[in-house]
C-alpha positions as a Markdown table, in Angstrom:
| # | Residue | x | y | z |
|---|---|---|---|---|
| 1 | Unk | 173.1 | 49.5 | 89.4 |
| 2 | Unk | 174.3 | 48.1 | 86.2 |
| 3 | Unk | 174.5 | 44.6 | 85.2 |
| 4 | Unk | 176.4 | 42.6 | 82.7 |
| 5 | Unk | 174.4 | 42.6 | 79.4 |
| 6 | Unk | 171.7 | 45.2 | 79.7 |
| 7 | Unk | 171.4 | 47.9 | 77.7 |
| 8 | Unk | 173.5 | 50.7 | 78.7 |
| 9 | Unk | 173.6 | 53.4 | 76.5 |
| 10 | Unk | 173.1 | 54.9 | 73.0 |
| 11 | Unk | 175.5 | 56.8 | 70.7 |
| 12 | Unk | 173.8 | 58.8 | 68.0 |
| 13 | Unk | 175.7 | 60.4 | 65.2 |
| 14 | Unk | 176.0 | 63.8 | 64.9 |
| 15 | Unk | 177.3 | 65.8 | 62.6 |
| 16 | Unk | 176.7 | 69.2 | 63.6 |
| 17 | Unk | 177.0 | 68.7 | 67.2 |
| 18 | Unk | 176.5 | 72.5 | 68.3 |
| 19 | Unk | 172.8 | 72.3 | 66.3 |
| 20 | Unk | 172.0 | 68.8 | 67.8 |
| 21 | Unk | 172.7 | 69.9 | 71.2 |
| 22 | Unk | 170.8 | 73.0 | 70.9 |
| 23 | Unk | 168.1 | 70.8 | 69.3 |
| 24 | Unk | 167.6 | 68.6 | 71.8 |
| 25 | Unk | 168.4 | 70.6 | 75.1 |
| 26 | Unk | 165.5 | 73.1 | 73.7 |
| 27 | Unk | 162.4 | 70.4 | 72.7 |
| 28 | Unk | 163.6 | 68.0 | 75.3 |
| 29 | Unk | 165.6 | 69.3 | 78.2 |
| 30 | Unk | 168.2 | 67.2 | 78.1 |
| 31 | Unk | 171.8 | 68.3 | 79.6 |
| 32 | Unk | 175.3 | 67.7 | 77.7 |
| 33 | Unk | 178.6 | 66.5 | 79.0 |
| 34 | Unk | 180.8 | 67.4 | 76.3 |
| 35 | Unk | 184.1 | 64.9 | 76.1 |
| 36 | Unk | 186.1 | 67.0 | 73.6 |
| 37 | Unk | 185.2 | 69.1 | 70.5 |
| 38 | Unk | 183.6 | 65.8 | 68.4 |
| 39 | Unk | 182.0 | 64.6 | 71.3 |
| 40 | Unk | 179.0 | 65.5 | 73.6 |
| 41 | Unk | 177.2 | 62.6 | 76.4 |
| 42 | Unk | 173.3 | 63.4 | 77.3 |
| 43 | Unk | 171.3 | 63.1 | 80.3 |
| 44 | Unk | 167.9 | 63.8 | 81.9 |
| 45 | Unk | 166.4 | 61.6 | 78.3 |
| 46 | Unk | 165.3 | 58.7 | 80.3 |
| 47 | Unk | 168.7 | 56.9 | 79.1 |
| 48 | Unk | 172.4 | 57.9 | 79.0 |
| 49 | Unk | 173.9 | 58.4 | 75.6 |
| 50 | Unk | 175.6 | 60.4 | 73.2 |
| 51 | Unk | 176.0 | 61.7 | 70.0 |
| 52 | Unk | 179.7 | 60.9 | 67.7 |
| 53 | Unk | 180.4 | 63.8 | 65.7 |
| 54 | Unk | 183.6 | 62.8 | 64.6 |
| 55 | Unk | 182.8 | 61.3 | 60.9 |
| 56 | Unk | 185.2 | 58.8 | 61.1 |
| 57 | Unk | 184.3 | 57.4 | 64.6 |
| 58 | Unk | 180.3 | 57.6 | 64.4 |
| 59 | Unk | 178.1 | 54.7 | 63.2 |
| 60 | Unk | 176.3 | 54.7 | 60.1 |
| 61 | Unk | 173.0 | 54.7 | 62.7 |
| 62 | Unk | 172.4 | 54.3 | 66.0 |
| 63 | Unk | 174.8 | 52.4 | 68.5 |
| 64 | Unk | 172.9 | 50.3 | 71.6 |
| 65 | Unk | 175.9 | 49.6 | 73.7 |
| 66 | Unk | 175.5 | 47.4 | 76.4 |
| 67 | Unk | 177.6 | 47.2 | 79.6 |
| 68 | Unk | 179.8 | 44.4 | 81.1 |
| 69 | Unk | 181.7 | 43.9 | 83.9 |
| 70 | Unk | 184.2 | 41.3 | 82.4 |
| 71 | Unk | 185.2 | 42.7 | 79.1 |
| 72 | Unk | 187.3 | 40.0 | 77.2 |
| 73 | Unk | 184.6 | 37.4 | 78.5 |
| 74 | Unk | 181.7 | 39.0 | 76.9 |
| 75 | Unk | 183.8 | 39.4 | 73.7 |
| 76 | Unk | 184.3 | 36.1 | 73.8 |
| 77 | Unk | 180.7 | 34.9 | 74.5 |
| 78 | Unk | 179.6 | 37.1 | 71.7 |
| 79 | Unk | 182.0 | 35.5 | 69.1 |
| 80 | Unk | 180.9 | 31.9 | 70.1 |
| 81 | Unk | 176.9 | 33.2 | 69.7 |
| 82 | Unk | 178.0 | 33.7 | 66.2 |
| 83 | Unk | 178.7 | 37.6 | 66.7 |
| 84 | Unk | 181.2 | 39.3 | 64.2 |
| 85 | Unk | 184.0 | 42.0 | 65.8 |
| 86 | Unk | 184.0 | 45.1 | 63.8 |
| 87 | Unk | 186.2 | 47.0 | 66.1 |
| 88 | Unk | 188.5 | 45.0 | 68.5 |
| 89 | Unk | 188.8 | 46.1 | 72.1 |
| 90 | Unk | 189.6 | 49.9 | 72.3 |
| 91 | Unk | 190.1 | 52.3 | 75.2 |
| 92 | Unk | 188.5 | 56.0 | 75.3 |
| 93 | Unk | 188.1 | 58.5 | 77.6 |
| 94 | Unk | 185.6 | 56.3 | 80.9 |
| 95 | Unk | 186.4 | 53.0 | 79.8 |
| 96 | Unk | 186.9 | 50.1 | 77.1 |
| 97 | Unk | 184.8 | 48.7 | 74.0 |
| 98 | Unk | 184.7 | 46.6 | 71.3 |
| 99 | Unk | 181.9 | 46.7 | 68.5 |
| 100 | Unk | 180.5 | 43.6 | 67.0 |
| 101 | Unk | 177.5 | 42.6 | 64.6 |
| 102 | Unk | 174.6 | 40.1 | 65.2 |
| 103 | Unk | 173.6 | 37.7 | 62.4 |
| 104 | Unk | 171.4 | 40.6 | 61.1 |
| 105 | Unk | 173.9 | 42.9 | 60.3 |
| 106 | Unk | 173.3 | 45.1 | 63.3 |
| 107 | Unk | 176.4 | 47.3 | 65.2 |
| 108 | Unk | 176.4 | 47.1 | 68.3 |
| 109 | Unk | 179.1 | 47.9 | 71.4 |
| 110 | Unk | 179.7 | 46.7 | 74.7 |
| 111 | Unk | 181.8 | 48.4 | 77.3 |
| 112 | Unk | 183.2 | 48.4 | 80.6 |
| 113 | Unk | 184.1 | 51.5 | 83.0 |
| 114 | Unk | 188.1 | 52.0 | 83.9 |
């Protein structure tokens, strides 16, 4: 069951999706779900992710997104922690998101389903 501010998933970049997939499906098992021709999710890794390979959509690193039912209430939580939005509230294909970054510089996401 997913609750409101556990980690939820993990977007990896990757460039040369084909070669990543094959990569990890052969040393680690995992199984694809592929959301377009820049896009691939994983399973069977312990926890649910995916890798961006659209260059102008993935993160510089890693992205921890973290779920929420309410998602203009958690942006707004965030902002008053002292959290800074670097992508407003977006829709894509399964849900909605908005980026931020912590006082260390960090990206994160959070998300909600719908």
């Amino acid at each position: 069951m997913r609750e409101d501010g556990k980690i939820d998933y993990v977007e990896l970049p990757g460039r040369d999706l084909p070669a990543t997939k094959s990569f990890y499906g052969e040393a680690f098992g995992w199984r694809f779900t592929d959301y377009g021709p820049s896009y691939a999710a994983f399973d069977d890794s312990g926890l649910d992710g995916g890798f961006q390979a659209d260059a102008a959509e993935a993160a510089a690193a890693p992205l921890v997104v973290i779920f929420t039912t309410d998602l203009e209430a958690m942006l707004a939580k965030v902002t008053a922690a002292g959290g800074e939005v670097a992508r407003p509230i977006y829709s894509y294909p399964g849900g909605r998101r908005f980026h931020f970054r912590d006082p260390s510089g960090n990206e994160l996401a959070v998300f909600t389903e719908g």
